[in-house]
Amino acid sequence: MSLLDYFRASRPKSASIAKERLQILVAHERTRNQPSYLPQLQKELLEVIRKYINVEQDAISVNFEQDDNQETLELNIVLPDYQQTDRGLHV
Amino acid sequence: MSLLDYFRASRPKSASIAKERLQILVAHERTRNQPSYLPQLQKELLEVIRKYINVEQDAISVNFEQDDNQETLELNIVLPDYQQTDRGLHV
């Protein structure tokens, strides 16, 4: 299954949901025990994202999973509505 | 299928491959036509990653997929080997 297929399979089926979304997944496959840097990385990733889009804190959902040799971080961001004007698109 | 399951399914089966890996996926579900910012975002994501790990350019593989209403960016990074010394672990 390709990556694009995975995202297609996991997104909501309803055509009425026309929100823009940004999803970021980080997987760290570990071979040794060490402190996780994903929580700090998550913070910096969101700072980068905010350079591109004006996103509120409550529009972001975070999921962190961990097992013996892998940890994954999932950020789901619902992008804000936009207004279309004569001068173009404004988020 | 959970996110962790997806990464489990997609990683190499061979137990002999013990490299650490970091995988970053970004999916942008779009509802309107606009310039993509994922290539620029990719550059900044790698800059953030380099704050945490010393990774060479040739250890990074990039895959970018696009269809009518979604684009995905995939970064696969093989982390450098480490040396274990009396003083601890050094990447």
Short mmCIF file of N, CA and C in Angstrom, two decimals:
data_model
loop_
_atom_site.label_atom_id
_atom_site.label_comp_id
_atom_site.label_asym_id
_atom_site.label_seq_id
_atom_site.Cartn_x
_atom_site.Cartn_y
_atom_site.Cartn_z
N MET A 1 0.85 -1.20 0.00
CA MET A 1 0.00 0.00 0.00
C MET A 1 0.88 1.24 0.00
N SER A 2 0.59 2.13 -0.93
CA SER A 2 1.40 3.34 -0.98
C SER A 2 0.97 4.31 0.10
N LEU A 3 1.82 5.28 0.32
CA LEU A 3 1.52 6.30 1.31
C LEU A 3 0.25 7.06 0.98
N LEU A 4 0.11 7.41 -0.28
CA LEU A 4 -1.09 8.15 -0.70
C LEU A 4 -2.35 7.31 -0.44
N ASP A 5 -2.24 6.01 -0.69
CA ASP A 5 -3.37 5.12 -0.43
C ASP A 5 -3.73 5.11 1.06
N TYR A 6 -2.70 5.13 1.90
CA TYR A 6 -2.96 5.11 3.34
C TYR A 6 -3.76 6.34 3.75
N PHE A 7 -3.35 7.48 3.25
CA PHE A 7 -4.05 8.71 3.63
C PHE A 7 -5.46 8.74 3.03
N ARG A 8 -5.60 8.21 1.82
CA ARG A 8 -6.93 8.13 1.22
C ARG A 8 -7.84 7.27 2.08
N ALA A 9 -7.31 6.13 2.55
CA ALA A 9 -8.11 5.19 3.32
C ALA A 9 -8.50 5.77 4.67
N SER A 10 -7.64 6.64 5.23
CA SER A 10 -7.89 7.10 6.58
C SER A 10 -8.67 8.40 6.65
N ARG A 11 -8.90 9.04 5.54
CA ARG A 11 -9.62 10.31 5.64
C ARG A 11 -11.14 10.09 5.64
N PRO A 12 -11.88 11.03 6.17
CA PRO A 12 -13.33 10.86 6.27
C PRO A 12 -13.96 10.64 4.89
N LYS A 13 -14.98 9.80 4.86
CA LYS A 13 -15.62 9.46 3.60
C LYS A 13 -16.61 10.52 3.13
N SER A 14 -17.17 11.26 4.08
CA SER A 14 -18.24 12.18 3.71
C SER A 14 -17.75 13.30 2.80
N ALA A 15 -18.47 13.49 1.70
CA ALA A 15 -18.08 14.55 0.77
C ALA A 15 -18.47 15.91 1.32
N SER A 16 -19.30 15.91 2.36
CA SER A 16 -19.74 17.20 2.89
C SER A 16 -18.65 17.86 3.73
N ILE A 17 -17.66 17.09 4.13
CA ILE A 17 -16.56 17.65 4.91
C ILE A 17 -15.50 18.17 3.94
N ALA A 18 -15.48 19.48 3.78
CA ALA A 18 -14.60 20.07 2.78
C ALA A 18 -13.49 20.89 3.41
N LYS A 19 -13.23 20.64 4.68
CA LYS A 19 -12.15 21.34 5.35
C LYS A 19 -10.81 20.92 4.77
N GLU A 20 -9.91 21.87 4.72
CA GLU A 20 -8.54 21.50 4.40
C GLU A 20 -7.89 20.90 5.64
N ARG A 21 -7.04 19.92 5.41
CA ARG A 21 -6.38 19.26 6.52
C ARG A 21 -4.90 19.06 6.22
N LEU A 22 -4.15 19.11 7.27
CA LEU A 22 -2.73 18.80 7.17
C LEU A 22 -2.43 17.74 8.22
N GLN A 23 -1.81 16.68 7.77
CA GLN A 23 -1.50 15.59 8.70
C GLN A 23 0.01 15.33 8.66
N ILE A 24 0.61 15.25 9.82
CA ILE A 24 2.04 14.99 9.90
C ILE A 24 2.27 13.77 10.78
N LEU A 25 2.99 12.82 10.23
CA LEU A 25 3.30 11.61 10.98
C LEU A 25 4.81 11.49 11.11
N VAL A 26 5.26 11.18 12.30
CA VAL A 26 6.68 10.95 12.51
C VAL A 26 6.84 9.60 13.18
N ALA A 27 7.64 8.73 12.58
CA ALA A 27 7.89 7.41 13.18
C ALA A 27 9.37 7.27 13.42
N HIS A 28 9.73 6.92 14.63
CA HIS A 28 11.13 6.71 14.98
C HIS A 28 11.31 5.25 15.35
N GLU A 29 12.02 4.53 14.49
CA GLU A 29 12.30 3.12 14.73
C GLU A 29 13.59 3.04 15.52
N ARG A 30 13.51 2.53 16.73
CA ARG A 30 14.65 2.62 17.65
C ARG A 30 15.31 1.27 17.84
N THR A 31 16.62 1.29 17.96
CA THR A 31 17.33 0.05 18.22
C THR A 31 17.97 0.04 19.61
N ARG A 32 17.79 1.11 20.32
CA ARG A 32 18.41 1.18 21.66
C ARG A 32 17.57 2.10 22.54
N ASN A 33 17.77 1.94 23.81
CA ASN A 33 17.00 2.73 24.75
C ASN A 33 17.63 4.13 24.89
N GLN A 34 16.84 5.11 24.69
CA GLN A 34 17.34 6.48 24.79
C GLN A 34 16.15 7.40 25.02
N PRO A 35 16.42 8.60 25.53
CA PRO A 35 15.29 9.51 25.74
C PRO A 35 14.65 9.88 24.41
N SER A 36 13.35 9.99 24.42
CA SER A 36 12.64 10.38 23.20
C SER A 36 12.77 11.87 22.97
N TYR A 37 13.03 12.24 21.73
CA TYR A 37 13.02 13.67 21.42
C TYR A 37 11.78 14.08 20.65
N LEU A 38 10.84 13.13 20.47
CA LEU A 38 9.65 13.47 19.69
C LEU A 38 8.78 14.57 20.31
N PRO A 39 8.61 14.61 21.63
CA PRO A 39 7.80 15.72 22.17
C PRO A 39 8.39 17.09 21.85
N GLN A 40 9.71 17.21 21.95
CA GLN A 40 10.34 18.49 21.60
C GLN A 40 10.27 18.74 20.09
N LEU A 41 10.46 17.68 19.34
CA LEU A 41 10.37 17.79 17.88
C LEU A 41 8.98 18.24 17.46
N GLN A 42 7.98 17.70 18.12
CA GLN A 42 6.60 18.09 17.85
C GLN A 42 6.41 19.60 17.98
N LYS A 43 6.97 20.16 19.03
CA LYS A 43 6.85 21.59 19.29
C LYS A 43 7.48 22.39 18.14
N GLU A 44 8.64 21.94 17.71
CA GLU A 44 9.32 22.67 16.64
C GLU A 44 8.63 22.50 15.29
N LEU A 45 8.07 21.32 15.08
CA LEU A 45 7.32 21.11 13.83
C LEU A 45 6.14 22.07 13.74
N LEU A 46 5.47 22.24 14.87
CA LEU A 46 4.31 23.14 14.87
C LEU A 46 4.74 24.59 14.64
N GLU A 47 5.90 24.94 15.16
CA GLU A 47 6.41 26.29 14.90
C GLU A 47 6.66 26.51 13.41
N VAL A 48 7.20 25.48 12.76
CA VAL A 48 7.44 25.58 11.31
C VAL A 48 6.11 25.71 10.56
N ILE A 49 5.15 24.87 10.95
CA ILE A 49 3.84 24.90 10.29
C ILE A 49 3.21 26.28 10.39
N ARG A 50 3.38 26.90 11.55
CA ARG A 50 2.75 28.20 11.78
C ARG A 50 3.37 29.30 10.92
N LYS A 51 4.51 29.04 10.34
CA LYS A 51 5.06 30.02 9.40
C LYS A 51 4.23 30.06 8.12
N TYR A 52 3.57 28.95 7.83
CA TYR A 52 2.84 28.84 6.56
C TYR A 52 1.35 29.09 6.72
N ILE A 53 0.81 28.67 7.83
CA ILE A 53 -0.62 28.79 8.03
C ILE A 53 -0.92 29.30 9.43
N ASN A 54 -1.98 30.07 9.52
CA ASN A 54 -2.43 30.61 10.78
C ASN A 54 -3.35 29.60 11.42
N VAL A 55 -2.81 28.81 12.33
CA VAL A 55 -3.61 27.72 12.89
C VAL A 55 -3.72 27.87 14.40
N GLU A 56 -4.93 27.71 14.88
CA GLU A 56 -5.19 27.84 16.32
C GLU A 56 -4.81 26.55 17.03
N GLN A 57 -4.50 26.68 18.31
CA GLN A 57 -4.10 25.53 19.10
C GLN A 57 -5.19 24.45 19.13
N ASP A 58 -6.45 24.88 19.20
CA ASP A 58 -7.51 23.88 19.32
C ASP A 58 -7.85 23.20 17.99
N ALA A 59 -7.18 23.60 16.93
CA ALA A 59 -7.38 22.93 15.64
C ALA A 59 -6.39 21.78 15.44
N ILE A 60 -5.56 21.58 16.46
CA ILE A 60 -4.50 20.57 16.35
C ILE A 60 -4.81 19.42 17.30
N SER A 61 -4.83 18.21 16.77
CA SER A 61 -4.94 17.05 17.66
C SER A 61 -3.66 16.23 17.54
N VAL A 62 -3.22 15.72 18.66
CA VAL A 62 -1.94 15.03 18.73
C VAL A 62 -2.16 13.62 19.24
N ASN A 63 -1.50 12.67 18.62
CA ASN A 63 -1.55 11.29 19.08
C ASN A 63 -0.12 10.74 19.13
N PHE A 64 0.24 10.18 20.25
CA PHE A 64 1.58 9.64 20.42
C PHE A 64 1.47 8.18 20.83
N GLU A 65 2.10 7.31 20.05
CA GLU A 65 2.07 5.87 20.35
C GLU A 65 3.49 5.37 20.51
N GLN A 66 3.64 4.38 21.35
CA GLN A 66 4.99 3.90 21.64
C GLN A 66 4.94 2.41 21.91
N ASP A 67 5.87 1.67 21.33
CA ASP A 67 6.05 0.29 21.76
C ASP A 67 7.55 0.06 21.98
N ASP A 68 7.96 -1.18 22.10
CA ASP A 68 9.34 -1.44 22.51
C ASP A 68 10.38 -0.82 21.58
N ASN A 69 10.12 -0.88 20.30
CA ASN A 69 11.18 -0.42 19.39
C ASN A 69 10.71 0.61 18.37
N GLN A 70 9.56 1.19 18.61
CA GLN A 70 9.10 2.23 17.70
C GLN A 70 8.21 3.21 18.44
N GLU A 71 8.33 4.47 18.06
CA GLU A 71 7.39 5.45 18.58
C GLU A 71 6.89 6.28 17.41
N THR A 72 5.64 6.65 17.47
CA THR A 72 5.05 7.43 16.39
C THR A 72 4.32 8.63 16.96
N LEU A 73 4.44 9.71 16.23
CA LEU A 73 3.79 10.96 16.60
C LEU A 73 2.89 11.35 15.43
N GLU A 74 1.65 11.68 15.73
CA GLU A 74 0.68 12.03 14.68
C GLU A 74 0.08 13.39 15.02
N LEU A 75 0.20 14.32 14.09
CA LEU A 75 -0.42 15.63 14.25
C LEU A 75 -1.49 15.80 13.19
N ASN A 76 -2.69 16.07 13.62
CA ASN A 76 -3.78 16.33 12.68
C ASN A 76 -4.23 17.77 12.84
N ILE A 77 -4.18 18.52 11.77
CA ILE A 77 -4.48 19.94 11.82
C ILE A 77 -5.61 20.26 10.84
N VAL A 78 -6.68 20.83 11.37
CA VAL A 78 -7.75 21.32 10.51
C VAL A 78 -7.42 22.76 10.15
N LEU A 79 -7.24 23.03 8.89
CA LEU A 79 -6.84 24.36 8.47
C LEU A 79 -8.03 25.32 8.51
N PRO A 80 -7.75 26.59 8.76
CA PRO A 80 -8.84 27.55 8.90
C PRO A 80 -9.57 27.77 7.58
N ASP A 81 -10.82 28.20 7.70
CA ASP A 81 -11.58 28.55 6.50
C ASP A 81 -10.92 29.72 5.82
N TYR A 82 -11.23 29.88 4.58
CA TYR A 82 -10.64 30.98 3.83
C TYR A 82 -11.76 31.80 3.21
N GLN A 83 -11.41 33.01 2.80
CA GLN A 83 -12.37 33.87 2.12
C GLN A 83 -11.87 34.14 0.72
N GLN A 84 -12.76 34.02 -0.23
CA GLN A 84 -12.38 34.31 -1.61
C GLN A 84 -12.84 35.74 -1.94
N THR A 85 -11.91 36.55 -2.38
CA THR A 85 -12.25 37.92 -2.74
C THR A 85 -11.83 38.17 -4.19
N ASP A 86 -12.11 39.38 -4.66
CA ASP A 86 -11.72 39.72 -6.03
C ASP A 86 -10.21 39.69 -6.20
N ARG A 87 -9.54 39.89 -5.08
CA ARG A 87 -8.08 39.98 -5.18
C ARG A 87 -7.39 38.63 -5.00
N GLY A 88 -8.18 37.61 -4.78
CA GLY A 88 -7.56 36.29 -4.65
C GLY A 88 -8.03 35.60 -3.39
N LEU A 89 -7.28 34.60 -2.99
CA LEU A 89 -7.65 33.79 -1.85
C LEU A 89 -6.91 34.26 -0.62
N HIS A 90 -7.64 34.36 0.45
CA HIS A 90 -7.01 34.77 1.71
C HIS A 90 -7.38 33.78 2.79
N VAL A 91 -6.41 33.22 3.41
CA VAL A 91 -6.69 32.30 4.51
C VAL A 91 -6.97 33.11 5.76
N MET B 1 -6.98 0.53 10.65
CA MET B 1 -5.56 0.28 10.92
C MET B 1 -4.97 1.50 11.62
N SER B 2 -4.31 1.25 12.71
CA SER B 2 -3.70 2.37 13.43
C SER B 2 -2.43 2.81 12.73
N LEU B 3 -2.01 3.99 13.10
CA LEU B 3 -0.79 4.53 12.54
C LEU B 3 0.41 3.63 12.84
N LEU B 4 0.48 3.16 14.07
CA LEU B 4 1.60 2.29 14.44
C LEU B 4 1.59 1.01 13.60
N ASP B 5 0.39 0.49 13.34
CA ASP B 5 0.28 -0.70 12.50
C ASP B 5 0.80 -0.43 11.08
N TYR B 6 0.50 0.77 10.59
CA TYR B 6 0.94 1.10 9.24
C TYR B 6 2.46 1.07 9.16
N PHE B 7 3.10 1.67 10.13
CA PHE B 7 4.56 1.70 10.11
C PHE B 7 5.15 0.31 10.34
N ARG B 8 4.49 -0.48 11.18
CA ARG B 8 4.95 -1.86 11.37
C ARG B 8 4.88 -2.62 10.06
N ALA B 9 3.78 -2.44 9.33
CA ALA B 9 3.58 -3.18 8.09
C ALA B 9 4.58 -2.76 7.02
N SER B 10 5.00 -1.49 7.07
CA SER B 10 5.81 -0.99 5.97
C SER B 10 7.31 -1.12 6.21
N ARG B 11 7.70 -1.51 7.41
CA ARG B 11 9.15 -1.56 7.63
C ARG B 11 9.71 -2.92 7.20
N PRO B 12 10.98 -2.97 6.93
CA PRO B 12 11.60 -4.21 6.45
C PRO B 12 11.41 -5.35 7.43
N LYS B 13 11.22 -6.55 6.89
CA LYS B 13 10.95 -7.70 7.74
C LYS B 13 12.22 -8.29 8.34
N SER B 14 13.34 -8.11 7.67
CA SER B 14 14.56 -8.76 8.10
C SER B 14 15.03 -8.26 9.46
N ALA B 15 15.28 -9.20 10.34
CA ALA B 15 15.76 -8.83 11.67
C ALA B 15 17.22 -8.40 11.63
N SER B 16 17.88 -8.70 10.52
CA SER B 16 19.30 -8.35 10.43
C SER B 16 19.50 -6.86 10.18
N ILE B 17 18.46 -6.19 9.76
CA ILE B 17 18.56 -4.75 9.52
C ILE B 17 18.23 -4.04 10.82
N ALA B 18 19.27 -3.54 11.47
CA ALA B 18 19.07 -2.96 12.80
C ALA B 18 19.34 -1.47 12.81
N LYS B 19 19.30 -0.86 11.64
CA LYS B 19 19.50 0.57 11.56
C LYS B 19 18.34 1.31 12.22
N GLU B 20 18.68 2.41 12.86
CA GLU B 20 17.61 3.29 13.33
C GLU B 20 17.07 4.08 12.14
N ARG B 21 15.78 4.31 12.16
CA ARG B 21 15.17 5.06 11.07
C ARG B 21 14.20 6.09 11.62
N LEU B 22 14.11 7.15 10.87
CA LEU B 22 13.12 8.18 11.17
C LEU B 22 12.33 8.42 9.90
N GLN B 23 11.03 8.36 10.01
CA GLN B 23 10.18 8.56 8.84
C GLN B 23 9.20 9.70 9.14
N ILE B 24 9.12 10.61 8.21
CA ILE B 24 8.19 11.73 8.37
C ILE B 24 7.27 11.78 7.16
N LEU B 25 5.99 11.80 7.44
CA LEU B 25 4.99 11.87 6.38
C LEU B 25 4.18 13.14 6.57
N VAL B 26 3.96 13.85 5.50
CA VAL B 26 3.10 15.02 5.55
C VAL B 26 2.05 14.88 4.46
N ALA B 27 0.80 14.98 4.85
CA ALA B 27 -0.29 14.92 3.87
C ALA B 27 -1.09 16.21 3.94
N HIS B 28 -1.27 16.82 2.80
CA HIS B 28 -2.07 18.04 2.74
C HIS B 28 -3.29 17.77 1.87
N GLU B 29 -4.44 17.77 2.54
CA GLU B 29 -5.70 17.54 1.85
C GLU B 29 -6.23 18.90 1.41
N ARG B 30 -6.33 19.09 0.11
CA ARG B 30 -6.61 20.43 -0.40
C ARG B 30 -8.03 20.54 -0.94
N THR B 31 -8.63 21.70 -0.74
CA THR B 31 -9.97 21.92 -1.29
C THR B 31 -9.96 22.99 -2.38
N ARG B 32 -8.82 23.53 -2.66
CA ARG B 32 -8.74 24.58 -3.68
C ARG B 32 -7.35 24.56 -4.30
N ASN B 33 -7.28 25.16 -5.44
CA ASN B 33 -6.03 25.18 -6.17
C ASN B 33 -5.13 26.29 -5.62
N GLN B 34 -3.96 25.95 -5.22
CA GLN B 34 -3.04 26.93 -4.67
C GLN B 34 -1.62 26.38 -4.79
N PRO B 35 -0.66 27.27 -4.73
CA PRO B 35 0.72 26.77 -4.82
C PRO B 35 1.04 25.86 -3.64
N SER B 36 1.78 24.82 -3.89
CA SER B 36 2.16 23.91 -2.83
C SER B 36 3.30 24.50 -2.00
N TYR B 37 3.18 24.40 -0.71
CA TYR B 37 4.30 24.82 0.13
C TYR B 37 5.07 23.63 0.68
N LEU B 38 4.72 22.44 0.26
CA LEU B 38 5.40 21.27 0.82
C LEU B 38 6.91 21.21 0.49
N PRO B 39 7.33 21.60 -0.72
CA PRO B 39 8.78 21.57 -0.96
C PRO B 39 9.56 22.48 0.00
N GLN B 40 9.04 23.66 0.27
CA GLN B 40 9.70 24.55 1.22
C GLN B 40 9.60 24.00 2.64
N LEU B 41 8.43 23.46 2.95
CA LEU B 41 8.23 22.85 4.28
C LEU B 41 9.22 21.71 4.49
N GLN B 42 9.41 20.92 3.46
CA GLN B 42 10.37 19.81 3.53
C GLN B 42 11.75 20.30 3.95
N LYS B 43 12.17 21.40 3.36
CA LYS B 43 13.49 21.95 3.66
C LYS B 43 13.58 22.34 5.15
N GLU B 44 12.53 22.97 5.62
CA GLU B 44 12.55 23.42 7.02
C GLU B 44 12.44 22.25 7.99
N LEU B 45 11.68 21.24 7.60
CA LEU B 45 11.59 20.05 8.46
C LEU B 45 12.96 19.40 8.63
N LEU B 46 13.70 19.33 7.54
CA LEU B 46 15.03 18.72 7.62
C LEU B 46 15.97 19.56 8.48
N GLU B 47 15.80 20.86 8.43
CA GLU B 47 16.62 21.72 9.30
C GLU B 47 16.32 21.44 10.77
N VAL B 48 15.05 21.24 11.08
CA VAL B 48 14.68 20.91 12.47
C VAL B 48 15.26 19.56 12.87
N ILE B 49 15.14 18.58 11.98
CA ILE B 49 15.66 17.24 12.28
C ILE B 49 17.16 17.29 12.58
N ARG B 50 17.85 18.11 11.82
CA ARG B 50 19.32 18.19 11.98
C ARG B 50 19.73 18.80 13.32
N LYS B 51 18.80 19.43 14.00
CA LYS B 51 19.13 19.91 15.35
C LYS B 51 19.28 18.73 16.32
N TYR B 52 18.61 17.62 15.98
CA TYR B 52 18.59 16.48 16.90
C TYR B 52 19.58 15.40 16.51
N ILE B 53 19.74 15.22 15.21
CA ILE B 53 20.61 14.14 14.76
C ILE B 53 21.51 14.64 13.64
N ASN B 54 22.70 14.09 13.61
CA ASN B 54 23.66 14.42 12.59
C ASN B 54 23.43 13.49 11.40
N VAL B 55 22.71 13.97 10.42
CA VAL B 55 22.33 13.09 9.31
C VAL B 55 22.86 13.65 7.99
N GLU B 56 23.44 12.75 7.22
CA GLU B 56 24.01 13.15 5.93
C GLU B 56 22.91 13.26 4.87
N GLN B 57 23.18 14.06 3.88
CA GLN B 57 22.20 14.27 2.81
C GLN B 57 21.84 12.95 2.12
N ASP B 58 22.84 12.09 1.92
CA ASP B 58 22.56 10.86 1.17
C ASP B 58 21.86 9.80 2.02
N ALA B 59 21.62 10.09 3.28
CA ALA B 59 20.85 9.16 4.12
C ALA B 59 19.36 9.48 4.08
N ILE B 60 19.01 10.48 3.30
CA ILE B 60 17.61 10.93 3.24
C ILE B 60 17.03 10.59 1.88
N SER B 61 15.90 9.90 1.88
CA SER B 61 15.19 9.70 0.61
C SER B 61 13.84 10.40 0.70
N VAL B 62 13.47 11.01 -0.40
CA VAL B 62 12.26 11.83 -0.42
C VAL B 62 11.31 11.29 -1.48
N ASN B 63 10.04 11.23 -1.13
CA ASN B 63 9.02 10.83 -2.10
C ASN B 63 7.87 11.83 -2.02
N PHE B 64 7.48 12.34 -3.16
CA PHE B 64 6.40 13.33 -3.21
C PHE B 64 5.33 12.81 -4.16
N GLU B 65 4.11 12.70 -3.66
CA GLU B 65 3.00 12.23 -4.49
C GLU B 65 1.90 13.28 -4.50
N GLN B 66 1.20 13.35 -5.59
CA GLN B 66 0.19 14.40 -5.72
C GLN B 66 -0.98 13.87 -6.55
N ASP B 67 -2.19 14.14 -6.09
CA ASP B 67 -3.33 13.92 -6.98
C ASP B 67 -4.20 15.17 -6.90
N ASP B 68 -5.43 15.08 -7.41
CA ASP B 68 -6.25 16.28 -7.55
C ASP B 68 -6.47 17.03 -6.25
N ASN B 69 -6.69 16.31 -5.18
CA ASN B 69 -7.03 17.01 -3.94
C ASN B 69 -6.18 16.61 -2.74
N GLN B 70 -5.07 15.98 -3.01
CA GLN B 70 -4.18 15.66 -1.89
C GLN B 70 -2.74 15.57 -2.37
N GLU B 71 -1.84 16.02 -1.53
CA GLU B 71 -0.42 15.82 -1.82
C GLU B 71 0.25 15.27 -0.58
N THR B 72 1.20 14.39 -0.79
CA THR B 72 1.89 13.79 0.35
C THR B 72 3.39 13.87 0.14
N LEU B 73 4.05 14.11 1.23
CA LEU B 73 5.51 14.19 1.24
C LEU B 73 6.01 13.15 2.22
N GLU B 74 6.97 12.35 1.79
CA GLU B 74 7.51 11.28 2.63
C GLU B 74 9.02 11.44 2.72
N LEU B 75 9.53 11.54 3.93
CA LEU B 75 10.97 11.61 4.16
C LEU B 75 11.40 10.37 4.92
N ASN B 76 12.32 9.63 4.36
CA ASN B 76 12.86 8.46 5.05
C ASN B 76 14.33 8.71 5.36
N ILE B 77 14.67 8.62 6.61
CA ILE B 77 16.02 8.96 7.05
C ILE B 77 16.63 7.76 7.78
N VAL B 78 17.75 7.30 7.27
CA VAL B 78 18.49 6.25 7.98
C VAL B 78 19.45 6.94 8.92
N LEU B 79 19.31 6.69 10.20
CA LEU B 79 20.12 7.38 11.19
C LEU B 79 21.53 6.78 11.24
N PRO B 80 22.50 7.60 11.57
CA PRO B 80 23.88 7.11 11.56
C PRO B 80 24.12 6.07 12.64
N ASP B 81 25.10 5.21 12.38
CA ASP B 81 25.50 4.24 13.40
C ASP B 81 26.03 4.97 14.62
N TYR B 82 26.02 4.28 15.70
CA TYR B 82 26.51 4.91 16.93
C TYR B 82 27.60 4.04 17.52
N GLN B 83 28.35 4.63 18.39
CA GLN B 83 29.41 3.90 19.09
C GLN B 83 29.10 3.90 20.57
N GLN B 84 29.24 2.75 21.17
CA GLN B 84 29.01 2.66 22.61
C GLN B 84 30.36 2.69 23.31
N THR B 85 30.50 3.63 24.23
CA THR B 85 31.75 3.76 24.96
C THR B 85 31.45 3.68 26.45
N ASP B 86 32.50 3.76 27.25
CA ASP B 86 32.31 3.73 28.69
C ASP B 86 31.52 4.94 29.19
N ARG B 87 31.62 5.99 28.38
CA ARG B 87 30.95 7.22 28.82
C ARG B 87 29.51 7.31 28.33
N GLY B 88 29.08 6.33 27.59
CA GLY B 88 27.69 6.37 27.15
C GLY B 88 27.60 6.17 25.65
N LEU B 89 26.48 6.54 25.11
CA LEU B 89 26.22 6.35 23.69
C LEU B 89 26.52 7.62 22.93
N HIS B 90 27.18 7.46 21.82
CA HIS B 90 27.48 8.63 20.99
C HIS B 90 27.04 8.35 19.57
N VAL B 91 26.22 9.20 19.05
CA VAL B 91 25.78 9.03 17.66
C VAL B 91 26.85 9.63 16.75
#
